[in-house]
Amino acid sequence: LLLTGHSISPVMLLLPVILLLQVVLTTGLAWIVAGATVFIRDLGQILGVMLTLGVFLTPIFYPPSVVPQGMRALLAVNPMYALVEAYRSLILKGQLPAWGSVAFLALTGAVAFLVGYRVFTRLPLEWCSVLPDHPAPQFAKERTLLIHPLPDSGELQRRPRRQVLLR
């Protein structure tokens, strides 16, 4: 910053707060995506396209003033726009970010975190039936025996299967 002519302002002490909001938001989204990837195998490829699209839809490489007036309402509901603008305000402008957008970012991050945590802690119950050889959660109980064919022969083997009950 000093090489580009920007001074270090005292408001930069708020960078850890914005960074914490970013960590909360991305952790929640990562939990949701990680859990969904077990069931939607191609989600990794779809996510790559969606992230690329998200980079271009969020004014990172261009100023928000370039966005047509009719499309600016979409920026207001984009939490990444609020995050980028908070960083811009603190680092480049040396001023406090708009509290409305920080509150929106905090609310969106909290919702994503709570939903992601709930989804991710409940999904191991379903992973047992989807993923082969996935270890069952500690609270799973041996409930039934299912008959599975042996891999190289037509013989049948009895193999325990974990059936998980929700509490």
PDB file of C-alpha atoms in Angstrom:
ATOM      1  CA  LEU A   1       0.000   0.000   0.000  1.00  0.00           C
ATOM      2  CA  LEU A   2       2.792   2.407   0.767  1.00  0.00           C
ATOM      3  CA  LEU A   3       4.351   1.790  -2.662  1.00  0.00           C
ATOM      4  CA  THR A   4       1.114   2.730  -4.421  1.00  0.00           C
ATOM      5  CA  GLY A   5       0.638   5.933  -2.446  1.00  0.00           C
ATOM      6  CA  HIS A   6      -2.040   4.691  -0.066  1.00  0.00           C
ATOM      7  CA  SER A   7      -1.515   5.369   3.587  1.00  0.00           C
ATOM      8  CA  ILE A   8      -2.340   2.900   6.307  1.00  0.00           C
ATOM      9  CA  SER A   9      -5.395   4.194   8.117  1.00  0.00           C
ATOM     10  CA  PRO A  10      -6.649   3.256  11.580  1.00  0.00           C
ATOM     11  CA  VAL A  11      -9.816   1.733  10.122  1.00  0.00           C
ATOM     12  CA  MET A  12      -7.657  -1.119   8.823  1.00  0.00           C
ATOM     13  CA  LEU A  13      -7.818  -2.476  12.355  1.00  0.00           C
ATOM     14  CA  LEU A  14     -11.295  -3.680  11.372  1.00  0.00           C
ATOM     15  CA  LEU A  15      -9.882  -6.032   8.717  1.00  0.00           C
ATOM     16  CA  PRO A  16      -9.998  -9.040  11.078  1.00  0.00           C
ATOM     17  CA  VAL A  17     -13.752  -8.469  11.561  1.00  0.00           C
ATOM     18  CA  ILE A  18     -14.366  -8.585   7.818  1.00  0.00           C
ATOM     19  CA  LEU A  19     -12.038 -11.565   7.513  1.00  0.00           C
ATOM     20  CA  LEU A  20     -14.018 -13.371  10.239  1.00  0.00           C
ATOM     21  CA  LEU A  21     -17.270 -12.709   8.357  1.00  0.00           C
ATOM     22  CA  GLN A  22     -15.645 -14.100   5.220  1.00  0.00           C
ATOM     23  CA  VAL A  23     -14.504 -17.242   7.051  1.00  0.00           C
ATOM     24  CA  VAL A  24     -17.989 -17.796   8.517  1.00  0.00           C
ATOM     25  CA  LEU A  25     -19.652 -17.396   5.097  1.00  0.00           C
ATOM     26  CA  THR A  26     -17.219 -19.600   3.208  1.00  0.00           C
ATOM     27  CA  THR A  27     -17.217 -22.297   5.885  1.00  0.00           C
ATOM     28  CA  GLY A  28     -20.991 -22.537   5.755  1.00  0.00           C
ATOM     29  CA  LEU A  29     -21.017 -22.680   1.968  1.00  0.00           C
ATOM     30  CA  ALA A  30     -18.205 -25.245   1.964  1.00  0.00           C
ATOM     31  CA  TRP A  31     -20.126 -27.509   4.358  1.00  0.00           C
ATOM     32  CA  ILE A  32     -23.213 -27.346   2.169  1.00  0.00           C
ATOM     33  CA  VAL A  33     -21.271 -28.064  -1.028  1.00  0.00           C
ATOM     34  CA  ALA A  34     -19.190 -30.829   0.578  1.00  0.00           C
ATOM     35  CA  GLY A  35     -22.289 -32.615   1.763  1.00  0.00           C
ATOM     36  CA  ALA A  36     -24.115 -32.225  -1.524  1.00  0.00           C
ATOM     37  CA  THR A  37     -21.136 -33.474  -3.546  1.00  0.00           C
ATOM     38  CA  VAL A  38     -21.630 -36.961  -2.092  1.00  0.00           C
ATOM     39  CA  PHE A  39     -25.060 -37.172  -3.701  1.00  0.00           C
ATOM     40  CA  ILE A  40     -24.472 -35.044  -6.829  1.00  0.00           C
ATOM     41  CA  ARG A  41     -21.253 -36.428  -8.279  1.00  0.00           C
ATOM     42  CA  ASP A  42     -20.847 -33.777 -10.980  1.00  0.00           C
ATOM     43  CA  LEU A  43     -21.184 -30.887  -8.544  1.00  0.00           C
ATOM     44  CA  GLY A  44     -17.418 -30.330  -8.603  1.00  0.00           C
ATOM     45  CA  GLN A  45     -17.510 -29.542 -12.321  1.00  0.00           C
ATOM     46  CA  ILE A  46     -20.665 -27.455 -11.988  1.00  0.00           C
ATOM     47  CA  LEU A  47     -19.137 -25.549  -9.100  1.00  0.00           C
ATOM     48  CA  GLY A  48     -16.134 -24.561 -11.214  1.00  0.00           C
ATOM     49  CA  VAL A  49     -18.416 -22.956 -13.781  1.00  0.00           C
ATOM     50  CA  MET A  50     -20.522 -21.299 -11.070  1.00  0.00           C
ATOM     51  CA  LEU A  51     -17.450 -19.815  -9.354  1.00  0.00           C
ATOM     52  CA  THR A  52     -16.155 -18.431 -12.636  1.00  0.00           C
ATOM     53  CA  LEU A  53     -19.551 -16.899 -13.311  1.00  0.00           C
ATOM     54  CA  GLY A  54     -19.610 -15.505  -9.772  1.00  0.00           C
ATOM     55  CA  VAL A  55     -16.264 -13.781 -10.249  1.00  0.00           C
ATOM     56  CA  PHE A  56     -17.561 -11.989 -13.317  1.00  0.00           C
ATOM     57  CA  LEU A  57     -20.925 -11.123 -11.737  1.00  0.00           C
ATOM     58  CA  THR A  58     -19.261  -9.616  -8.662  1.00  0.00           C
ATOM     59  CA  PRO A  59     -17.555  -6.284  -9.356  1.00  0.00           C
ATOM     60  CA  ILE A  60     -14.024  -7.331  -8.532  1.00  0.00           C
ATOM     61  CA  PHE A  61     -12.215  -6.403 -11.727  1.00  0.00           C
ATOM     62  CA  TYR A  62     -14.487  -3.487 -12.569  1.00  0.00           C
ATOM     63  CA  PRO A  63     -16.142  -0.711 -10.545  1.00  0.00           C
ATOM     64  CA  PRO A  64     -19.808  -1.134  -9.591  1.00  0.00           C
ATOM     65  CA  SER A  65     -20.650   2.081 -11.451  1.00  0.00           C
ATOM     66  CA  VAL A  66     -20.234   0.173 -14.750  1.00  0.00           C
ATOM     67  CA  VAL A  67     -23.170  -2.094 -13.899  1.00  0.00           C
ATOM     68  CA  PRO A  68     -26.394  -0.907 -15.602  1.00  0.00           C
ATOM     69  CA  GLN A  69     -28.892   0.729 -13.275  1.00  0.00           C
ATOM     70  CA  GLY A  70     -31.470  -2.025 -13.763  1.00  0.00           C
ATOM     71  CA  MET A  71     -28.972  -4.702 -12.703  1.00  0.00           C
ATOM     72  CA  ARG A  72     -27.681  -2.970  -9.560  1.00  0.00           C
ATOM     73  CA  ALA A  73     -30.444  -4.521  -7.472  1.00  0.00           C
ATOM     74  CA  LEU A  74     -28.735  -7.873  -8.053  1.00  0.00           C
ATOM     75  CA  LEU A  75     -25.579  -6.509  -6.448  1.00  0.00           C
ATOM     76  CA  ALA A  76     -27.516  -5.744  -3.289  1.00  0.00           C
ATOM     77  CA  VAL A  77     -28.366  -9.434  -2.787  1.00  0.00           C
ATOM     78  CA  ASN A  78     -24.868 -10.716  -3.580  1.00  0.00           C
ATOM     79  CA  PRO A  79     -22.971 -11.317  -0.316  1.00  0.00           C
ATOM     80  CA  MET A  80     -19.663 -11.414  -2.172  1.00  0.00           C
ATOM     81  CA  TYR A  81     -20.291  -7.879  -3.394  1.00  0.00           C
ATOM     82  CA  ALA A  82     -20.753  -6.753   0.213  1.00  0.00           C
ATOM     83  CA  LEU A  83     -17.514  -8.513   1.133  1.00  0.00           C
ATOM     84  CA  VAL A  84     -15.527  -6.993  -1.739  1.00  0.00           C
ATOM     85  CA  GLU A  85     -16.885  -3.525  -1.010  1.00  0.00           C
ATOM     86  CA  ALA A  86     -16.021  -3.853   2.686  1.00  0.00           C
ATOM     87  CA  TYR A  87     -12.419  -4.718   1.772  1.00  0.00           C
ATOM     88  CA  ARG A  88     -12.288  -1.868  -0.766  1.00  0.00           C
ATOM     89  CA  SER A  89     -13.587   0.627   1.776  1.00  0.00           C
ATOM     90  CA  LEU A  90     -11.132  -0.404   4.453  1.00  0.00           C
ATOM     91  CA  ILE A  91      -8.007  -0.926   2.364  1.00  0.00           C
ATOM     92  CA  LEU A  92      -8.285   1.388  -0.636  1.00  0.00           C
ATOM     93  CA  LYS A  93     -10.525   4.197   0.595  1.00  0.00           C
ATOM     94  CA  GLY A  94      -9.480   4.200   4.237  1.00  0.00           C
ATOM     95  CA  GLN A  95     -13.031   4.556   5.473  1.00  0.00           C
ATOM     96  CA  LEU A  96     -15.584   2.428   7.262  1.00  0.00           C
ATOM     97  CA  PRO A  97     -17.700   0.168   5.059  1.00  0.00           C
ATOM     98  CA  ALA A  98     -21.431   0.736   4.802  1.00  0.00           C
ATOM     99  CA  TRP A  99     -22.937  -0.839   7.894  1.00  0.00           C
ATOM    100  CA  GLY A 100     -25.993  -2.024   6.004  1.00  0.00           C
ATOM    101  CA  SER A 101     -23.896  -4.165   3.706  1.00  0.00           C
ATOM    102  CA  VAL A 102     -21.772  -5.440   6.608  1.00  0.00           C
ATOM    103  CA  ALA A 103     -24.962  -6.389   8.471  1.00  0.00           C
ATOM    104  CA  PHE A 104     -26.242  -8.168   5.337  1.00  0.00           C
ATOM    105  CA  LEU A 105     -22.902  -9.983   5.050  1.00  0.00           C
ATOM    106  CA  ALA A 106     -23.051 -11.004   8.729  1.00  0.00           C
ATOM    107  CA  LEU A 107     -26.645 -12.226   8.409  1.00  0.00           C
ATOM    108  CA  THR A 108     -25.930 -14.150   5.210  1.00  0.00           C
ATOM    109  CA  GLY A 109     -22.793 -15.643   6.727  1.00  0.00           C
ATOM    110  CA  ALA A 110     -24.602 -16.684   9.904  1.00  0.00           C
ATOM    111  CA  VAL A 111     -27.429 -18.307   7.949  1.00  0.00           C
ATOM    112  CA  ALA A 112     -24.987 -20.132   5.639  1.00  0.00           C
ATOM    113  CA  PHE A 113     -22.926 -21.256   8.626  1.00  0.00           C
ATOM    114  CA  LEU A 114     -25.896 -22.555  10.608  1.00  0.00           C
ATOM    115  CA  VAL A 115     -27.522 -24.280   7.621  1.00  0.00           C
ATOM    116  CA  GLY A 116     -24.164 -25.710   6.543  1.00  0.00           C
ATOM    117  CA  TYR A 117     -23.420 -26.978  10.033  1.00  0.00           C
ATOM    118  CA  ARG A 118     -26.842 -28.567  10.330  1.00  0.00           C
ATOM    119  CA  VAL A 119     -26.593 -30.182   6.895  1.00  0.00           C
ATOM    120  CA  PHE A 120     -23.026 -31.364   7.385  1.00  0.00           C
ATOM    121  CA  THR A 121     -23.645 -32.879  10.809  1.00  0.00           C
ATOM    122  CA  ARG A 122     -26.775 -34.699   9.592  1.00  0.00           C
ATOM    123  CA  LEU A 123     -25.364 -36.001   6.312  1.00  0.00           C
ATOM    124  CA  PRO A 124     -23.040 -38.672   7.738  1.00  0.00           C
ATOM    125  CA  LEU A 125     -26.230 -40.560   8.485  1.00  0.00           C
ATOM    126  CA  GLU A 126     -26.929 -40.699   4.751  1.00  0.00           C
ATOM    127  CA  TRP A 127     -23.301 -41.187   3.677  1.00  0.00           C
ATOM    128  CA  CYS A 128     -23.327 -44.695   5.145  1.00  0.00           C
ATOM    129  CA  SER A 129     -25.832 -45.808   2.543  1.00  0.00           C
ATOM    130  CA  VAL A 130     -24.293 -43.910  -0.390  1.00  0.00           C
ATOM    131  CA  LEU A 131     -20.532 -44.217  -0.007  1.00  0.00           C
ATOM    132  CA  PRO A 132     -19.008 -47.694  -0.152  1.00  0.00           C
ATOM    133  CA  ASP A 133     -16.957 -48.617   2.906  1.00  0.00           C
ATOM    134  CA  HIS A 134     -17.698 -45.317   4.626  1.00  0.00           C
ATOM    135  CA  PRO A 135     -17.219 -45.743   8.375  1.00  0.00           C
ATOM    136  CA  ALA A 136     -20.443 -45.306  10.261  1.00  0.00           C
ATOM    137  CA  PRO A 137     -20.771 -42.528  12.788  1.00  0.00           C
ATOM    138  CA  GLN A 138     -20.155 -43.524  16.389  1.00  0.00           C
ATOM    139  CA  PHE A 139     -23.844 -43.372  17.207  1.00  0.00           C
ATOM    140  CA  ALA A 140     -24.791 -45.811  14.419  1.00  0.00           C
ATOM    141  CA  LYS A 141     -25.898 -49.277  15.452  1.00  0.00           C
ATOM    142  CA  GLU A 142     -25.688 -52.596  13.650  1.00  0.00           C
ATOM    143  CA  ARG A 143     -29.301 -53.272  12.744  1.00  0.00           C
ATOM    144  CA  THR A 144     -29.699 -55.544   9.738  1.00  0.00           C
ATOM    145  CA  LEU A 145     -27.885 -58.054   7.587  1.00  0.00           C
ATOM    146  CA  LEU A 146     -28.190 -57.695   3.829  1.00  0.00           C
ATOM    147  CA  ILE A 147     -27.110 -60.213   1.229  1.00  0.00           C
ATOM    148  CA  HIS A 148     -24.506 -58.943  -1.240  1.00  0.00           C
ATOM    149  CA  PRO A 149     -22.947 -60.850  -4.169  1.00  0.00           C
ATOM    150  CA  LEU A 150     -19.242 -61.572  -3.924  1.00  0.00           C
ATOM    151  CA  PRO A 151     -17.217 -59.490  -6.393  1.00  0.00           C
ATOM    152  CA  ASP A 152     -15.691 -62.362  -8.438  1.00  0.00           C
ATOM    153  CA  SER A 153     -18.238 -65.130  -8.122  1.00  0.00           C
ATOM    154  CA  GLY A 154     -21.923 -65.755  -8.216  1.00  0.00           C
ATOM    155  CA  GLU A 155     -21.950 -66.833  -4.584  1.00  0.00           C
ATOM    156  CA  LEU A 156     -23.696 -64.758  -2.009  1.00  0.00           C
ATOM    157  CA  GLN A 157     -22.195 -63.546   1.206  1.00  0.00           C
ATOM    158  CA  ARG A 158     -23.812 -62.163   4.303  1.00  0.00           C
ATOM    159  CA  ARG A 159     -22.338 -58.821   5.167  1.00  0.00           C
ATOM    160  CA  PRO A 160     -23.436 -56.548   8.000  1.00  0.00           C
ATOM    161  CA  ARG A 161     -24.883 -53.243   6.920  1.00  0.00           C
ATOM    162  CA  ARG A 162     -25.221 -50.267   9.143  1.00  0.00           C
ATOM    163  CA  GLN A 163     -28.671 -48.838   9.273  1.00  0.00           C
ATOM    164  CA  VAL A 164     -28.695 -45.479  10.980  1.00  0.00           C
ATOM    165  CA  LEU A 165     -31.645 -44.099  12.842  1.00  0.00           C
ATOM    166  CA  LEU A 166     -32.161 -40.376  13.339  1.00  0.00           C
ATOM    167  CA  ARG A 167     -32.515 -39.248  16.892  1.00  0.00           C
TER     168      ARG A 167
END
